[in-house]
CSV table of N, CA, C and O in Angstrom, one decimal:
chain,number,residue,atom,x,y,z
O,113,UNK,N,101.5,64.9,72.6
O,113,UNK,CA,102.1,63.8,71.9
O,113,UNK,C,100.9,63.0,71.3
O,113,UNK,O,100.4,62.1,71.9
O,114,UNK,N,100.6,63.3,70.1
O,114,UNK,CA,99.6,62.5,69.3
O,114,UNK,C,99.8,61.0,68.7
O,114,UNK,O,98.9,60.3,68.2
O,115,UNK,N,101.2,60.5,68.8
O,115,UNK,CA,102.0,59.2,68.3
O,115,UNK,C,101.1,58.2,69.4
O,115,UNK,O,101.6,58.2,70.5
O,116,UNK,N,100.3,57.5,69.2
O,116,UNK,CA,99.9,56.5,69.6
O,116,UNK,C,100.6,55.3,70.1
O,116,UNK,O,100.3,54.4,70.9
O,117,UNK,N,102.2,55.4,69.0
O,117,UNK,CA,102.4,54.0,69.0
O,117,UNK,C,104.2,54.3,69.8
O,117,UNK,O,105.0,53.4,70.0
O,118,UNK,N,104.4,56.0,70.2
O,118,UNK,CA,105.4,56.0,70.8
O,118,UNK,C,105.4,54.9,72.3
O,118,UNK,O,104.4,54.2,72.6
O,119,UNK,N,106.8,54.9,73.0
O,119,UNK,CA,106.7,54.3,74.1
O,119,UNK,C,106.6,55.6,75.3
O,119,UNK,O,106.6,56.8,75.1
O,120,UNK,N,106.5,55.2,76.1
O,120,UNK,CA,106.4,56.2,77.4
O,120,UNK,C,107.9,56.9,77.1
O,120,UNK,O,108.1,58.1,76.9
O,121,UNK,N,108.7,56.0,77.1
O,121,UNK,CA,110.5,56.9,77.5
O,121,UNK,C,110.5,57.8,75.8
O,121,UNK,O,111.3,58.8,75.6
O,122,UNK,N,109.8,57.5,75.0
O,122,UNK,CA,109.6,58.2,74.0
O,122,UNK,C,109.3,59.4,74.0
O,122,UNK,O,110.0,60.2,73.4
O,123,UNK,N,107.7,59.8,75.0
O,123,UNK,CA,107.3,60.6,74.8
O,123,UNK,C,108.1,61.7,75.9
O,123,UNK,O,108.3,62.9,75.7
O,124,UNK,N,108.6,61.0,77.2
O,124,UNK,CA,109.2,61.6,78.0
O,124,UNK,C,110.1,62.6,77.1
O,124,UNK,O,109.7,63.8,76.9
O,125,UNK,N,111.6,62.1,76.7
O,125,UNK,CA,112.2,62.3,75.8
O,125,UNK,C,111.6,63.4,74.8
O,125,UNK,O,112.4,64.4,74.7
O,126,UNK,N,110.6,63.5,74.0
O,126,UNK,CA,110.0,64.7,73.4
O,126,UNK,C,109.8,65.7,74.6
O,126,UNK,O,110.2,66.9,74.5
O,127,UNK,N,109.3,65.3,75.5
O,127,UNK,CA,108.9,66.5,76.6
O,127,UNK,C,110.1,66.8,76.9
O,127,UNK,O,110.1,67.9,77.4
O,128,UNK,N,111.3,66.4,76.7
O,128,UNK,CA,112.1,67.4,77.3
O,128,UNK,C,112.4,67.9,76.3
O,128,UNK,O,112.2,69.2,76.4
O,129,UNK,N,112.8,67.6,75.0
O,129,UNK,CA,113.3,68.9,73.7
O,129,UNK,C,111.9,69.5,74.3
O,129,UNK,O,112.4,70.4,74.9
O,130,UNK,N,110.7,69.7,74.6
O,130,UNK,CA,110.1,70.3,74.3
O,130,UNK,C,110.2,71.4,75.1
O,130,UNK,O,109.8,72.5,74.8
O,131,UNK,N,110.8,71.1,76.5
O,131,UNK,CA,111.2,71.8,77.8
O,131,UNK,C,112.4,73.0,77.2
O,131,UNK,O,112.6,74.2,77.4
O,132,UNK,N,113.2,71.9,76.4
O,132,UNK,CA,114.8,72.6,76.3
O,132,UNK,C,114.8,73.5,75.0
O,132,UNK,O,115.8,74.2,74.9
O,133,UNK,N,113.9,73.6,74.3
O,133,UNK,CA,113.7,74.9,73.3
O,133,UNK,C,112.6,75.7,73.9
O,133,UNK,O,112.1,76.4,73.0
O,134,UNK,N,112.2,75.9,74.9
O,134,UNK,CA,111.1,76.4,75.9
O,134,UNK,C,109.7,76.6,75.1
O,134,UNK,O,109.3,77.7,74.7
O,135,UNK,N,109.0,75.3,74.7
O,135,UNK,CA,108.2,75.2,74.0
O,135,UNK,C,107.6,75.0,75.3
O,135,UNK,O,107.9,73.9,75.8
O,136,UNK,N,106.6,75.9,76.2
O,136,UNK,CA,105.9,75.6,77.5
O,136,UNK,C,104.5,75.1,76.6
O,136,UNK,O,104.2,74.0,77.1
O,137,UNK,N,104.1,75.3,76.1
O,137,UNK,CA,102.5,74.4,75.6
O,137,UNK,C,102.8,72.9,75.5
O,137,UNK,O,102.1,72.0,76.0
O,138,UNK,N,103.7,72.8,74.8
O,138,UNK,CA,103.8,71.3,74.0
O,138,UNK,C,104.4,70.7,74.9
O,138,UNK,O,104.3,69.5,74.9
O,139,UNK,N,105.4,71.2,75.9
O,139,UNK,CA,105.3,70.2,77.0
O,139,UNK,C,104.9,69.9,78.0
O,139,UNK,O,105.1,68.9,78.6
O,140,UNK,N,104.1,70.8,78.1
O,140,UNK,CA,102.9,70.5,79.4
O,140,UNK,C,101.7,69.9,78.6
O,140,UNK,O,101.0,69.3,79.4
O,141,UNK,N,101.2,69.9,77.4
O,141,UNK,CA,101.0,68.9,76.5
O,141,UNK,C,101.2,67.9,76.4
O,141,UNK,O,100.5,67.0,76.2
O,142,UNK,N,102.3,67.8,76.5
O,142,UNK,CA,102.9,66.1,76.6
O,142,UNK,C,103.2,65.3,77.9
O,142,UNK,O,103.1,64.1,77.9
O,143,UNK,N,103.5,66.3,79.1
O,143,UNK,CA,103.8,66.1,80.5
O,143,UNK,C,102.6,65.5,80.9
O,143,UNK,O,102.6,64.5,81.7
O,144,UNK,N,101.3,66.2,80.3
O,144,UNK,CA,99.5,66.0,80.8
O,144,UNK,C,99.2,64.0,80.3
O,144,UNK,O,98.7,63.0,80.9
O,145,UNK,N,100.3,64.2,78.7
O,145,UNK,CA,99.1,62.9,78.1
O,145,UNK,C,100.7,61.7,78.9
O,145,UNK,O,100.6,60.5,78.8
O,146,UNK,N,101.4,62.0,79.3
O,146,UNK,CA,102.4,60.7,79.8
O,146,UNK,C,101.4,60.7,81.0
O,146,UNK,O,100.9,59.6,81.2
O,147,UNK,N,100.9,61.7,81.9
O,147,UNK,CA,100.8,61.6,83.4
O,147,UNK,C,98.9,60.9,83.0
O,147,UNK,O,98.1,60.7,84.0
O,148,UNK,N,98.6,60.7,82.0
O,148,UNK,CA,97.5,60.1,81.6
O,148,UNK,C,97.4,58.3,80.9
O,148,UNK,O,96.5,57.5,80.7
O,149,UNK,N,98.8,58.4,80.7
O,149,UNK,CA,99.1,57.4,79.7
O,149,UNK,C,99.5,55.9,80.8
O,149,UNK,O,100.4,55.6,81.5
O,150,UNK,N,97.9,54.9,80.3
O,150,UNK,CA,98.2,53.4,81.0
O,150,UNK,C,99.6,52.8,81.2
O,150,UNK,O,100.1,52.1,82.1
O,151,UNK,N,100.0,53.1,80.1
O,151,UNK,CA,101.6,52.2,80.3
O,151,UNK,C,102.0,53.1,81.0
O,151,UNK,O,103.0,52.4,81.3
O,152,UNK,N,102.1,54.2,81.5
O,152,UNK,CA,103.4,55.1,82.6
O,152,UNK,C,102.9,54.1,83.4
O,152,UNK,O,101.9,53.4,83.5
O,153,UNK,N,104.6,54.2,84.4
O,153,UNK,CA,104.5,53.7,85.4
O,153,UNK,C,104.1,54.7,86.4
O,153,UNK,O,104.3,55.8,86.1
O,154,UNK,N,103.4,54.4,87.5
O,154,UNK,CA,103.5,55.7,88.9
O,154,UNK,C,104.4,56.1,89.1
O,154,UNK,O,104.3,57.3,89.5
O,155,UNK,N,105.5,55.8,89.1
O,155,UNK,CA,106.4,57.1,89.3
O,155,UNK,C,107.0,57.9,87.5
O,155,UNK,O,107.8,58.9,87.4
O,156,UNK,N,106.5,57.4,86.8
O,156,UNK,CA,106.5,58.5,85.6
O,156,UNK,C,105.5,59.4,85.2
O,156,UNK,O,105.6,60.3,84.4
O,157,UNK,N,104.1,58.6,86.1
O,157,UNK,CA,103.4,59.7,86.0
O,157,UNK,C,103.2,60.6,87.0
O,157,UNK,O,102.7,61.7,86.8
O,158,UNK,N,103.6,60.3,87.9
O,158,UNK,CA,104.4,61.5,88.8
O,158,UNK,C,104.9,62.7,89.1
O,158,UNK,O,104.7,63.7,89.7
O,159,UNK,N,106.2,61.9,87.9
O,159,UNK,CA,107.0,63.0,87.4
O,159,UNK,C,106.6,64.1,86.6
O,159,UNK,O,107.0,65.2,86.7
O,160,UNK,N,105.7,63.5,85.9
O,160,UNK,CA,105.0,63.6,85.0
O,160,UNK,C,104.3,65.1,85.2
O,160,UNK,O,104.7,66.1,84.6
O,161,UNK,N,103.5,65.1,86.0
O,161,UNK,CA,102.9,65.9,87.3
O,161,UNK,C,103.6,66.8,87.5
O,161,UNK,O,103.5,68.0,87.1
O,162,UNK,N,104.3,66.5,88.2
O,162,UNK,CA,105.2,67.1,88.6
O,162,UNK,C,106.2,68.3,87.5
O,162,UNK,O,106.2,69.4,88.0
O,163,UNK,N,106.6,68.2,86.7
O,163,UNK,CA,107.1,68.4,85.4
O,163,UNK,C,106.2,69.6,85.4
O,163,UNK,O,106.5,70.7,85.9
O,164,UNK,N,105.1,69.3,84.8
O,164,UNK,CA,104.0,69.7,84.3
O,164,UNK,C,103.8,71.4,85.3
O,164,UNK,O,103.9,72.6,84.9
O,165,UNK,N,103.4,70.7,86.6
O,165,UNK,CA,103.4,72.0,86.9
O,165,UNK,C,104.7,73.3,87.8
O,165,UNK,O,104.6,74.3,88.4
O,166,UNK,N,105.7,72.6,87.3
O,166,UNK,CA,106.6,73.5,87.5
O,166,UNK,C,106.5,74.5,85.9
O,166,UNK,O,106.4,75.7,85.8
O,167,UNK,N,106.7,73.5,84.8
O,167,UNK,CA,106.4,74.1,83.5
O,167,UNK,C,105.4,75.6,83.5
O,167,UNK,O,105.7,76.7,83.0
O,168,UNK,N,103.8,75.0,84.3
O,168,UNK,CA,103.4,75.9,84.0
O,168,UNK,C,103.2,77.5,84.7
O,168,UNK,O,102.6,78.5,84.4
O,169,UNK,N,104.2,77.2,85.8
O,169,UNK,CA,104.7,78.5,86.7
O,169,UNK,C,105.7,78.5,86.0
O,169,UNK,O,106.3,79.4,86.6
O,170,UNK,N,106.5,78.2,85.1
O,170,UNK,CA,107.7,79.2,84.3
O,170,UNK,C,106.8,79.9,83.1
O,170,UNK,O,107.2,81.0,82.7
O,171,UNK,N,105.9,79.5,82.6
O,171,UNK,CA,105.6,80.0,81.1
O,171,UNK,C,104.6,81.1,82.2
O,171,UNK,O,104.2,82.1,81.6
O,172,UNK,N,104.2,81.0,83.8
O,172,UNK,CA,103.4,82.4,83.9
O,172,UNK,C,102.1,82.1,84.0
O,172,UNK,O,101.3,83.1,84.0
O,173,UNK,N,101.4,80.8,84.1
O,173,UNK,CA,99.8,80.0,84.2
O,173,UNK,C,99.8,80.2,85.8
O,173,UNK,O,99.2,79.3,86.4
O,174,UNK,N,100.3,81.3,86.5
O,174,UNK,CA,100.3,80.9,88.3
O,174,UNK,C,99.0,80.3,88.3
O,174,UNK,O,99.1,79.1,88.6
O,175,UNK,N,98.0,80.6,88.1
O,175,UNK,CA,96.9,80.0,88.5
O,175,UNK,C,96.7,78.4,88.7
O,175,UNK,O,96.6,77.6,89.7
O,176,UNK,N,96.7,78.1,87.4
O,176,UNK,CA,97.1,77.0,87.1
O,176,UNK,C,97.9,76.0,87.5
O,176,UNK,O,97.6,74.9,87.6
O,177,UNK,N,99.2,76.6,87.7
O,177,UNK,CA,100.7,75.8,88.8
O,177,UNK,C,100.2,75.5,90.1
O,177,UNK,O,100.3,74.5,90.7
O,178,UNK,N,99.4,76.9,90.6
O,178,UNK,CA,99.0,76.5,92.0
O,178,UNK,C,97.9,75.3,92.2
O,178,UNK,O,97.8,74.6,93.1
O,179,UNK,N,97.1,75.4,91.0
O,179,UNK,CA,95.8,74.4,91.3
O,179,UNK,C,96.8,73.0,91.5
O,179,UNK,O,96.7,72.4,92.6
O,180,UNK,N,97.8,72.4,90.4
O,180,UNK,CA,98.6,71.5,90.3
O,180,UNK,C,99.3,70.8,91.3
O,180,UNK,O,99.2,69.6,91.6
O,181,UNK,N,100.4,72.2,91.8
O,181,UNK,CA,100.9,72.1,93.1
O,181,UNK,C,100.1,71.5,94.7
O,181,UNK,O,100.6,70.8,95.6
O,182,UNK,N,98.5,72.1,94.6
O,182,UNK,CA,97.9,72.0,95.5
O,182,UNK,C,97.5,70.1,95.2
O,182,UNK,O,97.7,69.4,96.2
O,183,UNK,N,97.0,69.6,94.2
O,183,UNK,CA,96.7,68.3,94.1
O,183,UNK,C,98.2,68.0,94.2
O,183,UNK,O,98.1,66.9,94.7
O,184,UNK,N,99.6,68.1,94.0
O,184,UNK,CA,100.4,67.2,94.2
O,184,UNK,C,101.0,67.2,95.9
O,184,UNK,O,101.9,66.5,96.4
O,185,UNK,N,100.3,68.2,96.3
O,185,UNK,CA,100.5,68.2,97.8
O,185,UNK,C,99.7,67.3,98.5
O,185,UNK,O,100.3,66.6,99.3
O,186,UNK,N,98.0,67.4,98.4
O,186,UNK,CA,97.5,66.3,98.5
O,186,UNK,C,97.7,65.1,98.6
O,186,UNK,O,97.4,64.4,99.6
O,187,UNK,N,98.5,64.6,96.9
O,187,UNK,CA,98.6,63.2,97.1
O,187,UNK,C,100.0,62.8,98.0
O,187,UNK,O,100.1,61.8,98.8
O,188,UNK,N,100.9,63.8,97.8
O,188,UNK,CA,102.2,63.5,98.7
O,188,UNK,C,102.6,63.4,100.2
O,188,UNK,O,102.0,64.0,101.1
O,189,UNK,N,103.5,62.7,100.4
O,189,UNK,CA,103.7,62.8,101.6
O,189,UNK,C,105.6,63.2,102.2
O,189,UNK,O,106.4,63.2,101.2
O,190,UNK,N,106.2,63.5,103.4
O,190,UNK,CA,107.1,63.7,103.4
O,190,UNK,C,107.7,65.2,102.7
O,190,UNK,O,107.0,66.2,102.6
O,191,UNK,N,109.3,65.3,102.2
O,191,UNK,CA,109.6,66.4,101.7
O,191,UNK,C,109.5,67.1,100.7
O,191,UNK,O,109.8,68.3,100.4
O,192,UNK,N,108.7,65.8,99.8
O,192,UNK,CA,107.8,66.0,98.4
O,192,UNK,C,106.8,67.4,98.9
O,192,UNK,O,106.9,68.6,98.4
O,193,UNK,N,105.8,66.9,99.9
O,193,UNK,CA,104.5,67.3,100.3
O,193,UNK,C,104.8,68.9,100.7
O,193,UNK,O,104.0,69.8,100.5
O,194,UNK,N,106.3,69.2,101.6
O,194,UNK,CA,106.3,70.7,101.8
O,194,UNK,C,106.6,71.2,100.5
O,194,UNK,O,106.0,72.1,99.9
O,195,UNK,N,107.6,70.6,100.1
O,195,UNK,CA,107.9,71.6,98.4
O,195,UNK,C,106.9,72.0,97.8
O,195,UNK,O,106.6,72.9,97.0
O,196,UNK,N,106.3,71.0,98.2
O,196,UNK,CA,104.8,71.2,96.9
O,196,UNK,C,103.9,72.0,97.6
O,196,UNK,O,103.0,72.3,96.7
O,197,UNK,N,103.5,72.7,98.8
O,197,UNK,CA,103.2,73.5,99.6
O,197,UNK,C,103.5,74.9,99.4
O,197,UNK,O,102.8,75.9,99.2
O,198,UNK,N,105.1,74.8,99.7
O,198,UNK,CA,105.5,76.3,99.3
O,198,UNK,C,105.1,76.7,97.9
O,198,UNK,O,105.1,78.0,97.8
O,199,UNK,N,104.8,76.2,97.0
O,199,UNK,CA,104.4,76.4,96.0
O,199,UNK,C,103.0,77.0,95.8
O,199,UNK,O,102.8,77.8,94.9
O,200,UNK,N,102.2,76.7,96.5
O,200,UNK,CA,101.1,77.1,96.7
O,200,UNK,C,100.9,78.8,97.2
O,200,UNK,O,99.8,79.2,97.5
């Protein structure tokens, strides 16, 4: 999302058309710059995260999903922390 002047629920919102025509680049593209973006709140850049790397075990990046998975296991705690385990 190159719009500087969108809002966060803006760009979210693009990330999902971008999910829901299965455009896997441009939403993990956009999943990356929300879970980067000062105005997200922590739990949107979370999601964000999170998004992101489920996205990139559907388009087939395993490598990648795992490295993801493994840092959102890290920071998690609770039933977040196994899901994001098995993932690994």
């Amino acid at each position: 999302v190159k719009d500087n002047t969108a809002t966060v629920e803006e760009k979210v919102t693009l990330a999902e058309l971008y999910v829901a025509a299965s455009n896997w680049n441009l939403a993990t593209e956009a999943y990356a710059a929300i879970a980067k973006d000062p105005a997200a709140s922590p739990i949107q850049k979370s999601n964000a995260e999170e998004k992101k790397a489920y996205i990139l075990a559907w388009k087939g990046d395993h490598a990648d999903a795992i490295k993801e998975f493994d840092a959102l296991a890290k920071s998690s705690t609770g039933p977040k922390k196994l899901e994001y385990q098995l993932f690994k």
